[in-house]
Short mmCIF file of C-alpha atoms in Angstrom, two decimals:
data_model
loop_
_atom_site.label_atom_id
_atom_site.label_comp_id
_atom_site.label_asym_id
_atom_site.label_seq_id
_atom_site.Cartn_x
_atom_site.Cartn_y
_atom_site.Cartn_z
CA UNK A 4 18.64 75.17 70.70
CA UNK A 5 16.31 73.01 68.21
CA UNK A 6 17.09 69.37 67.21
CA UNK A 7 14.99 67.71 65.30
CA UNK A 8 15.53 63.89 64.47
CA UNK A 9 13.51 62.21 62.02
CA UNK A 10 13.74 58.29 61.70
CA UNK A 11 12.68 56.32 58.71
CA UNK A 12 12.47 52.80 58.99
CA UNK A 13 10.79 50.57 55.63
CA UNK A 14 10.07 46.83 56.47
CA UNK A 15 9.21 44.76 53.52
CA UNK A 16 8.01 41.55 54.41
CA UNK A 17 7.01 38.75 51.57
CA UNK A 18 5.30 35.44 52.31
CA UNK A 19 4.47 32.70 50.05
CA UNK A 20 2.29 30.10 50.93
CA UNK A 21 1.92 26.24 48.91
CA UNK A 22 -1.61 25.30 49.54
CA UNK A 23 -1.92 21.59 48.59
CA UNK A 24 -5.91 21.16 48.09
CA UNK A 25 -6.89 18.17 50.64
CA UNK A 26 -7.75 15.27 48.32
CA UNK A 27 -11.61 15.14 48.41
CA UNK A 28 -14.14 13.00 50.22
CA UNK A 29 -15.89 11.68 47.50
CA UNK A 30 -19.57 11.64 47.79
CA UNK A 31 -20.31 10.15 44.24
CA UNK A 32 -21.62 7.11 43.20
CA UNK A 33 -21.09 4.30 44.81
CA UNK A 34 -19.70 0.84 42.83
CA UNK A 35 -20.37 -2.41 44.36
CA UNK A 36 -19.56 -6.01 43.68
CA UNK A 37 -21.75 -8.70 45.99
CA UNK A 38 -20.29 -11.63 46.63
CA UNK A 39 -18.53 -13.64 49.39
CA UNK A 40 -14.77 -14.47 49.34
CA UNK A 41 -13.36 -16.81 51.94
CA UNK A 42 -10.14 -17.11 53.61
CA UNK A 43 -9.27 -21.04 53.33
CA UNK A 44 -6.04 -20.28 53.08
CA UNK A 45 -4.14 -17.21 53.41
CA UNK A 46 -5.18 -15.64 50.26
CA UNK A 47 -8.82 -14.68 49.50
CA UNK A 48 -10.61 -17.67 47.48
CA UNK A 49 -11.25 -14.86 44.66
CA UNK A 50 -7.64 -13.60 44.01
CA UNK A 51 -7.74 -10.44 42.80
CA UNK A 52 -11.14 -9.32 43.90
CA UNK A 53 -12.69 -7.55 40.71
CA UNK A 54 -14.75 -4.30 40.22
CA UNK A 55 -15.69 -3.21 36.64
CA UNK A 56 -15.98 0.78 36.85
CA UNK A 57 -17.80 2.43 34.15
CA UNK A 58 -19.67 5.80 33.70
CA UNK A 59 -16.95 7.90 35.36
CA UNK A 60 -15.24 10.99 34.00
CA UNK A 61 -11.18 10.11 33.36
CA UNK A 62 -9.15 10.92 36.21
CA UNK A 63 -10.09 10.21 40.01
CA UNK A 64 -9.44 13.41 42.20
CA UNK A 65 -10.98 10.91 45.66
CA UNK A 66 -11.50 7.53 46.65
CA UNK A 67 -13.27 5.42 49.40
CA UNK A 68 -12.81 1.82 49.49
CA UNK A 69 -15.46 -0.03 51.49
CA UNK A 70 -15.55 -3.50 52.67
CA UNK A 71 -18.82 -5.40 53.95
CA UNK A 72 -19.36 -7.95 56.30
CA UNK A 73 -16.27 -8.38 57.30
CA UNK A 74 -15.32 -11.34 59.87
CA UNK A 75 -11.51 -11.99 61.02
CA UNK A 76 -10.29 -13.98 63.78
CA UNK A 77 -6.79 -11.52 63.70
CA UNK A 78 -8.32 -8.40 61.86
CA UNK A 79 -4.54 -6.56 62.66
CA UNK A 80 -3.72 -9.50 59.95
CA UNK A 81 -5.94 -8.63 56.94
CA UNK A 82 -4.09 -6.87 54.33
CA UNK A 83 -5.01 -5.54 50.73
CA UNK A 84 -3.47 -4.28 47.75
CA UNK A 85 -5.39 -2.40 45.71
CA UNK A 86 -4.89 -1.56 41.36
CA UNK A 87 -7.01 1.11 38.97
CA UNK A 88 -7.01 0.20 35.44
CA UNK A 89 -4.21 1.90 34.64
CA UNK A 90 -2.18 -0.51 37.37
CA UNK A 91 -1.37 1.95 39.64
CA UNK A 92 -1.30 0.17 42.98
CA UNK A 93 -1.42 1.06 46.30
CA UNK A 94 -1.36 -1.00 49.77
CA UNK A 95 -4.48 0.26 50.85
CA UNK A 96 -5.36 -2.32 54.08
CA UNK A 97 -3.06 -3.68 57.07
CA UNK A 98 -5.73 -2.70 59.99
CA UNK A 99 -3.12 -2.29 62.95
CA UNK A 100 -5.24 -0.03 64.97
CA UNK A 101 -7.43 -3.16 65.60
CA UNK A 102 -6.51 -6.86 67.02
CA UNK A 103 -8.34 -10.22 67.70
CA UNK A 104 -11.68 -10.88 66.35
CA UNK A 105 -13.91 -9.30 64.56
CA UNK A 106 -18.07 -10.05 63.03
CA UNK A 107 -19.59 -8.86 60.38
CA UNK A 108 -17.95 -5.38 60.55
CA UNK A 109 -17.79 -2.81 57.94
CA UNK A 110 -14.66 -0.86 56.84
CA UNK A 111 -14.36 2.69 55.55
CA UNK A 112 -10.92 3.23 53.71
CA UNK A 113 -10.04 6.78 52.58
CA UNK A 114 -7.56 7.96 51.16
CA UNK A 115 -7.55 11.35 52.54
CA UNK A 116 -7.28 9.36 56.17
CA UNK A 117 -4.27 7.61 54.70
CA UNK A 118 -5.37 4.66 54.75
CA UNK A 119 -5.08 2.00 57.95
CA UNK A 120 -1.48 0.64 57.07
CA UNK A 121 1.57 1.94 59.41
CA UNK A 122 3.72 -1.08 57.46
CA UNK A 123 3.72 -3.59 54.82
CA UNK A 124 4.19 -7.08 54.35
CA UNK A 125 4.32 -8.22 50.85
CA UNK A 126 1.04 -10.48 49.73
CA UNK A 127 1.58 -13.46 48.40
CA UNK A 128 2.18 -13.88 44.06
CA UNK A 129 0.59 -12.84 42.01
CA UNK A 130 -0.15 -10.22 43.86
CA UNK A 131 1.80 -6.48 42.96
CA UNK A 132 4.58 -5.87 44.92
CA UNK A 133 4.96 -1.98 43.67
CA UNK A 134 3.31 0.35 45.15
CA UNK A 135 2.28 4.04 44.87
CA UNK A 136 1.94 6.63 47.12
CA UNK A 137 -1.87 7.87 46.14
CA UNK A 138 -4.43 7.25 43.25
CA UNK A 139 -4.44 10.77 42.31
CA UNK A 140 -4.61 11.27 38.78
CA UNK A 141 -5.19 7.26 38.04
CA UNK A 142 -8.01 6.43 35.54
CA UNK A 143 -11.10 5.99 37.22
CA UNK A 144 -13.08 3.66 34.55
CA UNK A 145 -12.10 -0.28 33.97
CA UNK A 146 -11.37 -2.90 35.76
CA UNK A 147 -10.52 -2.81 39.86
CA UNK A 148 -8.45 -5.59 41.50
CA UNK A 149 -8.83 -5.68 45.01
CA UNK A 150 -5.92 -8.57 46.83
CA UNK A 151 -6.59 -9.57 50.34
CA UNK A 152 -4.33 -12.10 52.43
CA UNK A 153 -3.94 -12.95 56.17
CA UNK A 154 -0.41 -12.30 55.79
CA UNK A 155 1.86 -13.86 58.35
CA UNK A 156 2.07 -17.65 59.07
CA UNK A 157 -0.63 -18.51 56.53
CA UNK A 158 -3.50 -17.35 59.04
CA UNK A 159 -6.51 -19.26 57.14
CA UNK A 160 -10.11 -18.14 58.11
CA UNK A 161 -12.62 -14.95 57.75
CA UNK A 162 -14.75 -13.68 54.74
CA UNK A 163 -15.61 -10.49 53.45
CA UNK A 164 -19.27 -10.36 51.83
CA UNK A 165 -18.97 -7.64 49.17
CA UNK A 166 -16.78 -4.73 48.55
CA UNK A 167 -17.28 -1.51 47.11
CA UNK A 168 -15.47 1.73 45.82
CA UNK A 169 -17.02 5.45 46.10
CA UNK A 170 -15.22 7.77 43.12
CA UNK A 171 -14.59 11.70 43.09
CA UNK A 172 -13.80 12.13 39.89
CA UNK A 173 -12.71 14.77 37.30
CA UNK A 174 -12.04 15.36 33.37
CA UNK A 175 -8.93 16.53 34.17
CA UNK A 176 -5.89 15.54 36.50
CA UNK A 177 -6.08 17.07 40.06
CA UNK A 178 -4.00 20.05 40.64
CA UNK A 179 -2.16 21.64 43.94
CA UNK A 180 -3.16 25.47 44.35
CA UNK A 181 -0.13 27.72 45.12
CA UNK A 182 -1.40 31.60 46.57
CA UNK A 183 1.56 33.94 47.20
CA UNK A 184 0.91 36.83 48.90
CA UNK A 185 3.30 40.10 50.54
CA UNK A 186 3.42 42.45 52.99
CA UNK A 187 4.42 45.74 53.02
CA UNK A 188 5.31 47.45 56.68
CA UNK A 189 6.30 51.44 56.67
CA UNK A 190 7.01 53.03 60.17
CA UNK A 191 8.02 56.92 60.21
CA UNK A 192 9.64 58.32 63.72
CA UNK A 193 9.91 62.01 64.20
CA UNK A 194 11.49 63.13 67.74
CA UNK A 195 11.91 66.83 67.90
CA UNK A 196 13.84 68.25 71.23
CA UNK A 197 13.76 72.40 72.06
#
């Protein structure tokens, strides 16, 4: 006696796969403003802090926001709002990973780090209260308002010498990548018994 059994068995397996590109470290040029604001009170004595940006392509696909010389006697209490030309504002500064004092430090912001701010505290008028989520897509040439506060109980003293933003920039908005890709999986049994 001969059996023979043959077993077919077709696996089809398809993936897709959203690839968000990580917003860029920008490594262009750098645009600086010199000169020192004070904290007298508990809003900076220059209120917003301006930047004039010019010379970039339109949109900004990455940002750094750098701050110089920076002295605090409750860093954690330092916050900053910060607006492109086009007003799109986001709370860019509330430096809880640090506490007490600090002298003459400098401070990298990125937005691809997200930023030092776990929560927010509204800065004083006429500061924005709105805020976005990112400054992808916002127009990179104009003018920059930076707005700094020791928020909480009108914390007066510090400075900040200058302040500075680094641009990645594009002439066109920034796009997500989406790949989609499939898998085919064929598996053929044959069992013969005599």
């Amino acid at each position: 006696t001969t059996t023979t059994t043959t077993t077919t068995t077709t696996t089809t397996t398809s993936t897709t796969v959203t690839t968000t590109t990580i917003f860029p470290r920008p490594s262009g040029v750098e645009h600086f403003r010199a000169g020192e604001i004070t904290f007298g009170s508990s809003i900076a004595s220059e209120y917003p802090y301006n930047l004039l940006v010019v010379g970039e392509q339109m949109y900004v696909h990455g940002i750094t926001i750098l701050l110089y010389g920076v002295s605090n006697p409750y860093i954690q209490r330092l916050a900053g709002v910060l607006q492109a030309p086009d007003l799109t504002t986001v709370y860019v500064l509330r430096h809880d990973t640090m506490s007490g004092p600090v002298t003459d430090i400098n401070l990298e912001l990125n937005e691809a780090d997200g930023y030092p701010v776990r929560f927010r505290m509204a800065l004083p008028a006429p500061a924005p209260t709105t805020y976005a989520r990112s400054f992808v897509n916002a127009r990179a040439n104009g003018v920059w308002r930076l707005w700094l506060s020791n928020i909480g109980n009108g914390i007066p003293g510090g400075r900040v010498l200058a302040w500075g933003l680094n641009l990645e920039t594009g002439p066109a908005p920034f796009t997500t990548t989406t790949t989609t890709t499939s898998t085919s999986t064929t598996t053929s049994t044959t069992t013969t018994t005599t």
